[in-house]
Amino acid sequence: GGVSSLALVGFLEQHPETKRVYLCLDGDEAGQIVAERLQKLLAADFPHIKISVHKPVIGKAWNDTLLAAVQQEKQQRHVSRDAAALSI
């Protein structure tokens, strides 16, 4: 749903069993402003849900963090494969 709260609010209304929401928006100022706005809105409308805001670990967007994690996993597999070949 992008930065609109409509889809998220609709989902939460249809799923009252939800206990936790992780807001993972861009780490820039605009993304964090929206995350704060969403956090306040959700806290007011859904007080039973724990809401937390998370910034990307690497880069501006979560996609940067995910791509870095995939690259790291590929490198680890490559190193493991090379080590296994050397032990034969």
mmCIF file of N, CA, C and O in Angstrom:
data_model
loop_
_atom_site.group_PDB
_atom_site.id
_atom_site.type_symbol
_atom_site.label_atom_id
_atom_site.label_comp_id
_atom_site.label_asym_id
_atom_site.label_seq_id
_atom_site.Cartn_x
_atom_site.Cartn_y
_atom_site.Cartn_z
ATOM 1 N N GLY A 1 0.777 -1.203 0.000
ATOM 2 C CA GLY A 1 0.000 0.000 0.000
ATOM 3 C C GLY A 1 0.823 1.273 0.000
ATOM 4 O O GLY A 1 0.284 2.341 0.243
ATOM 5 N N GLY A 2 2.131 1.177 -0.213
ATOM 6 C CA GLY A 2 2.940 2.383 -0.226
ATOM 7 C C GLY A 2 2.887 3.101 1.106
ATOM 8 O O GLY A 2 2.969 2.482 2.154
ATOM 9 N N VAL A 3 2.741 4.421 1.074
ATOM 10 C CA VAL A 3 2.715 5.191 2.314
ATOM 11 C C VAL A 3 1.294 5.494 2.777
ATOM 12 O O VAL A 3 1.097 6.137 3.801
ATOM 13 N N SER A 4 0.302 5.022 2.061
ATOM 14 C CA SER A 4 -1.088 5.199 2.472
ATOM 15 C C SER A 4 -1.404 4.202 3.588
ATOM 16 O O SER A 4 -0.944 3.066 3.587
ATOM 17 N N SER A 5 -2.211 4.640 4.514
ATOM 18 C CA SER A 5 -2.597 3.761 5.619
ATOM 19 C C SER A 5 -3.820 2.914 5.290
ATOM 20 O O SER A 5 -4.146 1.988 6.039
ATOM 21 N N LEU A 6 -4.484 3.170 4.180
ATOM 22 C CA LEU A 6 -5.759 2.504 3.881
ATOM 23 C C LEU A 6 -5.644 0.984 3.817
ATOM 24 O O LEU A 6 -6.445 0.277 4.430
ATOM 25 N N ALA A 7 -4.681 0.480 3.085
ATOM 26 C CA ALA A 7 -4.547 -0.980 2.940
ATOM 27 C C ALA A 7 -4.194 -1.623 4.278
ATOM 28 O O ALA A 7 -4.744 -2.667 4.643
ATOM 29 N N LEU A 8 -3.282 -1.010 5.002
ATOM 30 C CA LEU A 8 -2.862 -1.573 6.295
ATOM 31 C C LEU A 8 -4.014 -1.555 7.296
ATOM 32 O O LEU A 8 -4.276 -2.559 7.974
ATOM 33 N N VAL A 9 -4.720 -0.452 7.384
ATOM 34 C CA VAL A 9 -5.865 -0.360 8.304
ATOM 35 C C VAL A 9 -6.931 -1.374 7.909
ATOM 36 O O VAL A 9 -7.486 -2.070 8.759
ATOM 37 N N GLY A 10 -7.208 -1.489 6.611
ATOM 38 C CA GLY A 10 -8.185 -2.478 6.153
ATOM 39 C C GLY A 10 -7.778 -3.886 6.531
ATOM 40 O O GLY A 10 -8.603 -4.689 6.993
ATOM 41 N N PHE A 11 -6.504 -4.197 6.345
ATOM 42 C CA PHE A 11 -6.002 -5.529 6.707
ATOM 43 C C PHE A 11 -6.178 -5.780 8.208
ATOM 44 O O PHE A 11 -6.658 -6.837 8.620
ATOM 45 N N LEU A 12 -5.793 -4.807 9.017
ATOM 46 C CA LEU A 12 -5.880 -4.978 10.467
ATOM 47 C C LEU A 12 -7.322 -5.101 10.940
ATOM 48 O O LEU A 12 -7.608 -5.834 11.891
ATOM 49 N N GLU A 13 -8.232 -4.402 10.295
ATOM 50 C CA GLU A 13 -9.651 -4.530 10.641
ATOM 51 C C GLU A 13 -10.177 -5.918 10.309
ATOM 52 O O GLU A 13 -11.014 -6.467 11.019
ATOM 53 N N GLN A 14 -9.674 -6.513 9.229
ATOM 54 C CA GLN A 14 -10.105 -7.854 8.827
ATOM 55 C C GLN A 14 -9.381 -8.953 9.595
ATOM 56 O O GLN A 14 -9.802 -10.109 9.564
ATOM 57 N N HIS A 15 -8.285 -8.603 10.268
ATOM 58 C CA HIS A 15 -7.481 -9.588 10.999
ATOM 59 C C HIS A 15 -7.242 -9.108 12.430
ATOM 60 O O HIS A 15 -6.124 -8.736 12.795
ATOM 61 N N PRO A 16 -8.282 -9.149 13.257
ATOM 62 C CA PRO A 16 -8.145 -8.651 14.632
ATOM 63 C C PRO A 16 -7.183 -9.478 15.482
ATOM 64 O O PRO A 16 -6.785 -9.050 16.557
ATOM 65 N N GLU A 17 -6.786 -10.639 14.990
ATOM 66 C CA GLU A 17 -5.839 -11.484 15.728
ATOM 67 C C GLU A 17 -4.397 -10.966 15.627
ATOM 68 O O GLU A 17 -3.507 -11.446 16.336
ATOM 69 N N THR A 18 -4.160 -9.974 14.772
ATOM 70 C CA THR A 18 -2.821 -9.419 14.596
ATOM 71 C C THR A 18 -2.349 -8.801 15.908
ATOM 72 O O THR A 18 -3.066 -8.036 16.544
ATOM 73 N N LYS A 19 -1.117 -9.158 16.302
ATOM 74 C CA LYS A 19 -0.571 -8.674 17.567
ATOM 75 C C LYS A 19 0.624 -7.742 17.388
ATOM 76 O O LYS A 19 0.994 -7.031 18.306
ATOM 77 N N ARG A 20 1.227 -7.760 16.193
ATOM 78 C CA ARG A 20 2.450 -6.974 15.988
ATOM 79 C C ARG A 20 2.528 -6.474 14.551
ATOM 80 O O ARG A 20 2.188 -7.206 13.625
ATOM 81 N N VAL A 21 2.992 -5.229 14.386
ATOM 82 C CA VAL A 21 3.219 -4.645 13.067
ATOM 83 C C VAL A 21 4.627 -4.055 13.057
ATOM 84 O O VAL A 21 5.011 -3.321 13.968
ATOM 85 N N TYR A 22 5.391 -4.416 12.037
ATOM 86 C CA TYR A 22 6.723 -3.854 11.820
ATOM 87 C C TYR A 22 6.623 -2.868 10.657
ATOM 88 O O TYR A 22 6.284 -3.268 9.548
ATOM 89 N N LEU A 23 6.899 -1.615 10.913
ATOM 90 C CA LEU A 23 6.890 -0.602 9.860
ATOM 91 C C LEU A 23 8.315 -0.478 9.328
ATOM 92 O O LEU A 23 9.223 -0.033 10.044
ATOM 93 N N CYS A 24 8.519 -0.896 8.099
ATOM 94 C CA CYS A 24 9.847 -0.911 7.475
ATOM 95 C C CYS A 24 9.812 -0.021 6.237
ATOM 96 O O CYS A 24 9.616 -0.498 5.122
ATOM 97 N N LEU A 25 9.980 1.274 6.471
ATOM 98 C CA LEU A 25 9.972 2.245 5.380
ATOM 99 C C LEU A 25 11.398 2.715 5.125
ATOM 100 O O LEU A 25 12.319 2.364 5.857
ATOM 101 N N ASP A 26 11.570 3.523 4.095
ATOM 102 C CA ASP A 26 12.894 4.045 3.768
ATOM 103 C C ASP A 26 13.513 4.749 4.975
ATOM 104 O O ASP A 26 12.809 5.298 5.823
ATOM 105 N N GLY A 27 14.840 4.753 5.018
ATOM 106 C CA GLY A 27 15.553 5.357 6.125
ATOM 107 C C GLY A 27 15.756 6.852 5.989
ATOM 108 O O GLY A 27 16.302 7.480 6.896
ATOM 109 N N ASP A 28 15.315 7.442 4.877
ATOM 110 C CA ASP A 28 15.476 8.888 4.712
ATOM 111 C C ASP A 28 14.428 9.633 5.552
ATOM 112 O O ASP A 28 13.560 9.027 6.171
ATOM 113 N N GLU A 29 14.534 10.945 5.565
ATOM 114 C CA GLU A 29 13.640 11.746 6.395
ATOM 115 C C GLU A 29 12.164 11.529 6.035
ATOM 116 O O GLU A 29 11.321 11.360 6.918
ATOM 117 N N ALA A 30 11.852 11.515 4.747
ATOM 118 C CA ALA A 30 10.457 11.328 4.318
ATOM 119 C C ALA A 30 9.906 9.982 4.787
ATOM 120 O O ALA A 30 8.782 9.903 5.294
ATOM 121 N N GLY A 31 10.692 8.925 4.631
ATOM 122 C CA GLY A 31 10.247 7.603 5.058
ATOM 123 C C GLY A 31 10.014 7.521 6.551
ATOM 124 O O GLY A 31 9.046 6.912 7.023
ATOM 125 N N GLN A 32 10.876 8.154 7.315
ATOM 126 C CA GLN A 32 10.733 8.117 8.766
ATOM 127 C C GLN A 32 9.579 8.982 9.260
ATOM 128 O O GLN A 32 8.928 8.655 10.249
ATOM 129 N N ILE A 33 9.293 10.071 8.553
ATOM 130 C CA ILE A 33 8.124 10.897 8.897
ATOM 131 C C ILE A 33 6.843 10.091 8.693
ATOM 132 O O ILE A 33 5.947 10.093 9.534
ATOM 133 N N VAL A 34 6.766 9.383 7.565
ATOM 134 C CA VAL A 34 5.583 8.551 7.300
ATOM 135 C C VAL A 34 5.489 7.432 8.325
ATOM 136 O O VAL A 34 4.402 7.124 8.825
ATOM 137 N N ALA A 35 6.611 6.804 8.662
ATOM 138 C CA ALA A 35 6.604 5.721 9.654
ATOM 139 C C ALA A 35 6.080 6.228 10.996
ATOM 140 O O ALA A 35 5.267 5.552 11.644
ATOM 141 N N GLU A 36 6.519 7.411 11.398
ATOM 142 C CA GLU A 36 6.050 7.990 12.661
ATOM 143 C C GLU A 36 4.549 8.281 12.605
ATOM 144 O O GLU A 36 3.812 8.008 13.559
ATOM 145 N N ARG A 37 4.090 8.819 11.465
ATOM 146 C CA ARG A 37 2.657 9.110 11.302
ATOM 147 C C ARG A 37 1.830 7.827 11.386
ATOM 148 O O ARG A 37 0.814 7.762 12.075
ATOM 149 N N LEU A 38 2.301 6.781 10.680
ATOM 150 C CA LEU A 38 1.587 5.501 10.704
ATOM 151 C C LEU A 38 1.586 4.901 12.110
ATOM 152 O O LEU A 38 0.581 4.348 12.560
ATOM 153 N N GLN A 39 2.718 5.005 12.779
ATOM 154 C CA GLN A 39 2.809 4.457 14.131
ATOM 155 C C GLN A 39 1.802 5.124 15.058
ATOM 156 O O GLN A 39 1.103 4.443 15.820
ATOM 157 N N LYS A 40 1.681 6.442 14.991
ATOM 158 C CA LYS A 40 0.725 7.160 15.830
ATOM 159 C C LYS A 40 -0.715 6.802 15.474
ATOM 160 O O LYS A 40 -1.550 6.576 16.352
ATOM 161 N N LEU A 41 -1.003 6.729 14.184
ATOM 162 C CA LEU A 41 -2.353 6.384 13.734
ATOM 163 C C LEU A 41 -2.743 4.981 14.203
ATOM 164 O O LEU A 41 -3.828 4.780 14.749
ATOM 165 N N LEU A 42 -1.848 4.035 14.017
ATOM 166 C CA LEU A 42 -2.143 2.653 14.406
ATOM 167 C C LEU A 42 -2.265 2.508 15.918
ATOM 168 O O LEU A 42 -3.127 1.777 16.405
ATOM 169 N N ALA A 43 -1.408 3.209 16.662
ATOM 170 C CA ALA A 43 -1.476 3.140 18.124
ATOM 171 C C ALA A 43 -2.819 3.652 18.629
ATOM 172 O O ALA A 43 -3.381 3.107 19.582
ATOM 173 N N ALA A 44 -3.360 4.677 17.971
ATOM 174 C CA ALA A 44 -4.646 5.233 18.389
ATOM 175 C C ALA A 44 -5.806 4.309 18.019
ATOM 176 O O ALA A 44 -6.721 4.107 18.815
ATOM 177 N N ASP A 45 -5.744 3.728 16.816
ATOM 178 C CA ASP A 45 -6.856 2.908 16.327
ATOM 179 C C ASP A 45 -6.786 1.441 16.755
ATOM 180 O O ASP A 45 -7.807 0.757 16.790
ATOM 181 N N PHE A 46 -5.581 0.961 17.054
ATOM 182 C CA PHE A 46 -5.386 -0.454 17.390
ATOM 183 C C PHE A 46 -4.468 -0.561 18.609
ATOM 184 O O PHE A 46 -3.328 -1.031 18.509
ATOM 185 N N PRO A 47 -4.944 -0.156 19.786
ATOM 186 C CA PRO A 47 -4.068 -0.121 20.972
ATOM 187 C C PRO A 47 -3.567 -1.500 21.409
ATOM 188 O O PRO A 47 -2.565 -1.586 22.123
ATOM 189 N N HIS A 48 -4.196 -2.570 20.955
ATOM 190 C CA HIS A 48 -3.774 -3.917 21.345
ATOM 191 C C HIS A 48 -2.598 -4.434 20.507
ATOM 192 O O HIS A 48 -2.034 -5.481 20.811
ATOM 193 N N ILE A 49 -2.205 -3.689 19.471
ATOM 194 C CA ILE A 49 -1.131 -4.127 18.571
ATOM 195 C C ILE A 49 0.171 -3.416 18.945
ATOM 196 O O ILE A 49 0.195 -2.203 19.126
ATOM 197 N N LYS A 50 1.249 -4.186 19.049
ATOM 198 C CA LYS A 50 2.575 -3.610 19.277
ATOM 199 C C LYS A 50 3.133 -3.179 17.920
ATOM 200 O O LYS A 50 3.196 -3.971 16.991
ATOM 201 N N ILE A 51 3.532 -1.919 17.821
ATOM 202 C CA ILE A 51 4.000 -1.355 16.557
ATOM 203 C C ILE A 51 5.441 -0.898 16.734
ATOM 204 O O ILE A 51 5.763 -0.192 17.695
ATOM 205 N N SER A 52 6.299 -1.313 15.808
ATOM 206 C CA SER A 52 7.689 -0.875 15.873
ATOM 207 C C SER A 52 8.142 -0.394 14.500
ATOM 208 O O SER A 52 7.660 -0.864 13.471
ATOM 209 N N VAL A 53 9.063 0.569 14.513
ATOM 210 C CA VAL A 53 9.611 1.152 13.293
ATOM 211 C C VAL A 53 11.045 0.662 13.139
ATOM 212 O O VAL A 53 11.821 0.685 14.100
ATOM 213 N N HIS A 54 11.386 0.209 11.935
ATOM 214 C CA HIS A 54 12.736 -0.291 11.661
ATOM 215 C C HIS A 54 13.298 0.394 10.429
ATOM 216 O O HIS A 54 12.646 0.446 9.391
ATOM 217 N N LYS A 55 14.525 0.919 10.566
ATOM 218 C CA LYS A 55 15.228 1.537 9.439
ATOM 219 C C LYS A 55 16.058 0.469 8.731
ATOM 220 O O LYS A 55 16.503 -0.493 9.361
ATOM 221 N N PRO A 56 16.311 0.646 7.433
ATOM 222 C CA PRO A 56 17.171 -0.300 6.731
ATOM 223 C C PRO A 56 18.575 -0.295 7.347
ATOM 224 O O PRO A 56 19.072 0.749 7.759
ATOM 225 N N VAL A 57 19.183 -1.460 7.410
ATOM 226 C CA VAL A 57 20.516 -1.599 7.983
ATOM 227 C C VAL A 57 21.566 -1.060 7.009
ATOM 228 O O VAL A 57 22.543 -0.437 7.414
ATOM 229 N N ILE A 58 21.368 -1.304 5.732
ATOM 230 C CA ILE A 58 22.293 -0.876 4.687
ATOM 231 C C ILE A 58 21.518 -0.061 3.660
ATOM 232 O O ILE A 58 20.466 -0.487 3.198
ATOM 233 N N GLY A 59 22.037 1.103 3.314
ATOM 234 C CA GLY A 59 21.406 1.904 2.274
ATOM 235 C C GLY A 59 20.202 2.683 2.762
ATOM 236 O O GLY A 59 19.877 2.710 3.946
ATOM 237 N N LYS A 60 19.515 3.302 1.806
ATOM 238 C CA LYS A 60 18.357 4.145 2.093
ATOM 239 C C LYS A 60 17.063 3.337 2.193
ATOM 240 O O LYS A 60 16.176 3.660 2.959
ATOM 241 N N ALA A 61 16.973 2.282 1.404
ATOM 242 C CA ALA A 61 15.730 1.514 1.322
ATOM 243 C C ALA A 61 15.967 0.068 1.750
ATOM 244 O O ALA A 61 17.092 -0.432 1.699
ATOM 245 N N TRP A 62 14.896 -0.602 2.151
ATOM 246 C CA TRP A 62 15.012 -1.998 2.566
ATOM 247 C C TRP A 62 15.488 -2.883 1.424
ATOM 248 O O TRP A 62 16.148 -3.895 1.651
ATOM 249 N N ASN A 63 15.208 -2.499 0.206
ATOM 250 C CA ASN A 63 15.682 -3.284 -0.931
ATOM 251 C C ASN A 63 17.213 -3.314 -0.940
ATOM 252 O O ASN A 63 17.814 -4.337 -1.278
ATOM 253 N N ASP A 64 17.867 -2.212 -0.563
ATOM 254 C CA ASP A 64 19.331 -2.183 -0.477
ATOM 255 C C ASP A 64 19.834 -3.204 0.543
ATOM 256 O O ASP A 64 20.798 -3.924 0.304
ATOM 257 N N THR A 65 19.173 -3.262 1.690
ATOM 258 C CA THR A 65 19.554 -4.212 2.739
ATOM 259 C C THR A 65 19.344 -5.645 2.268
ATOM 260 O O THR A 65 20.192 -6.515 2.475
ATOM 261 N N LEU A 66 18.214 -5.905 1.615
ATOM 262 C CA LEU A 66 17.931 -7.258 1.124
ATOM 263 C C LEU A 66 18.922 -7.686 0.050
ATOM 264 O O LEU A 66 19.408 -8.826 0.055
ATOM 265 N N LEU A 67 19.247 -6.786 -0.865
ATOM 266 C CA LEU A 67 20.216 -7.115 -1.912
ATOM 267 C C LEU A 67 21.592 -7.403 -1.314
ATOM 268 O O LEU A 67 22.287 -8.324 -1.755
ATOM 269 N N ALA A 68 21.991 -6.646 -0.302
ATOM 270 C CA ALA A 68 23.275 -6.885 0.359
ATOM 271 C C ALA A 68 23.280 -8.245 1.054
ATOM 272 O O ALA A 68 24.277 -8.970 1.011
ATOM 273 N N ALA A 69 22.169 -8.620 1.673
ATOM 274 C CA ALA A 69 22.079 -9.919 2.340
ATOM 275 C C ALA A 69 22.167 -11.062 1.330
ATOM 276 O O ALA A 69 22.835 -12.074 1.578
ATOM 277 N N VAL A 70 21.513 -10.911 0.180
ATOM 278 C CA VAL A 70 21.577 -11.932 -0.872
ATOM 279 C C VAL A 70 23.003 -12.064 -1.385
ATOM 280 O O VAL A 70 23.515 -13.171 -1.554
ATOM 281 N N GLN A 71 23.670 -10.932 -1.611
ATOM 282 C CA GLN A 71 25.049 -10.946 -2.085
ATOM 283 C C GLN A 71 25.968 -11.620 -1.076
ATOM 284 O O GLN A 71 26.834 -12.419 -1.434
ATOM 285 N N GLN A 72 25.775 -11.336 0.203
ATOM 286 C CA GLN A 72 26.589 -11.950 1.242
ATOM 287 C C GLN A 72 26.366 -13.462 1.280
ATOM 288 O O GLN A 72 27.310 -14.235 1.413
ATOM 289 N N GLU A 73 25.131 -13.891 1.134
ATOM 290 C CA GLU A 73 24.827 -15.321 1.135
ATOM 291 C C GLU A 73 25.483 -16.013 -0.054
ATOM 292 O O GLU A 73 26.046 -17.098 0.075
ATOM 293 N N LYS A 74 25.447 -15.381 -1.223
ATOM 294 C CA LYS A 74 26.096 -15.947 -2.411
ATOM 295 C C LYS A 74 27.597 -16.091 -2.188
ATOM 296 O O LYS A 74 28.195 -17.111 -2.545
ATOM 297 N N GLN A 75 28.222 -15.077 -1.593
ATOM 298 C CA GLN A 75 29.655 -15.131 -1.327
ATOM 299 C C GLN A 75 29.984 -16.242 -0.339
ATOM 300 O O GLN A 75 30.974 -16.957 -0.514
ATOM 301 N N GLN A 76 29.164 -16.415 0.692
ATOM 302 C CA GLN A 76 29.397 -17.465 1.679
ATOM 303 C C GLN A 76 29.272 -18.848 1.039
ATOM 304 O O GLN A 76 30.060 -19.743 1.337
ATOM 305 N N ARG A 77 28.281 -19.026 0.161
ATOM 306 C CA ARG A 77 28.140 -20.307 -0.539
ATOM 307 C C ARG A 77 29.348 -20.580 -1.424
ATOM 308 O O ARG A 77 29.830 -21.699 -1.506
ATOM 309 N N HIS A 78 29.849 -19.545 -2.077
ATOM 310 C CA HIS A 78 31.007 -19.677 -2.955
ATOM 311 C C HIS A 78 32.240 -20.088 -2.140
ATOM 312 O O HIS A 78 32.981 -20.996 -2.533
ATOM 313 N N VAL A 79 32.451 -19.452 -0.993
ATOM 314 C CA VAL A 79 33.585 -19.775 -0.132
ATOM 315 C C VAL A 79 33.454 -21.203 0.399
ATOM 316 O O VAL A 79 34.422 -21.961 0.404
ATOM 317 N N SER A 80 32.254 -21.594 0.801
ATOM 318 C CA SER A 80 32.017 -22.942 1.326
ATOM 319 C C SER A 80 32.279 -23.987 0.235
ATOM 320 O O SER A 80 32.872 -25.033 0.484
ATOM 321 N N ARG A 81 31.837 -23.692 -0.978
ATOM 322 C CA ARG A 81 32.041 -24.613 -2.092
ATOM 323 C C ARG A 81 33.521 -24.753 -2.405
ATOM 324 O O ARG A 81 34.023 -25.843 -2.617
ATOM 325 N N ASP A 82 34.265 -23.630 -2.373
ATOM 326 C CA ASP A 82 35.707 -23.668 -2.628
ATOM 327 C C ASP A 82 36.424 -24.454 -1.539
ATOM 328 O O ASP A 82 37.334 -25.236 -1.817
ATOM 329 N N ALA A 83 36.026 -24.259 -0.271
ATOM 330 C CA ALA A 83 36.647 -24.989 0.832
ATOM 331 C C ALA A 83 36.379 -26.476 0.718
ATOM 332 O O ALA A 83 37.264 -27.297 0.982
ATOM 333 N N ALA A 84 35.185 -26.844 0.311
ATOM 334 C CA ALA A 84 34.845 -28.269 0.158
ATOM 335 C C ALA A 84 35.678 -28.879 -0.991
ATOM 336 O O ALA A 84 36.146 -30.011 -0.874
ATOM 337 N N ALA A 85 35.876 -28.128 -2.050
ATOM 338 C CA ALA A 85 36.660 -28.642 -3.179
ATOM 339 C C ALA A 85 38.132 -28.830 -2.778
ATOM 340 O O ALA A 85 38.765 -29.782 -3.224
ATOM 341 N N LEU A 86 38.653 -27.976 -1.927
ATOM 342 C CA LEU A 86 40.039 -28.078 -1.483
ATOM 343 C C LEU A 86 40.253 -29.258 -0.549
ATOM 344 O O LEU A 86 41.341 -29.820 -0.499
ATOM 345 N N SER A 87 39.238 -29.661 0.173
ATOM 346 C CA SER A 87 39.385 -30.749 1.136
ATOM 347 C C SER A 87 39.267 -32.135 0.498
ATOM 348 O O SER A 87 39.480 -33.136 1.140
ATOM 349 N N ILE A 88 38.937 -32.166 -0.777
ATOM 350 C CA ILE A 88 38.781 -33.465 -1.464
ATOM 351 C C ILE A 88 40.110 -34.029 -1.843
ATOM 352 O O ILE A 88 41.064 -33.525 -2.140
#
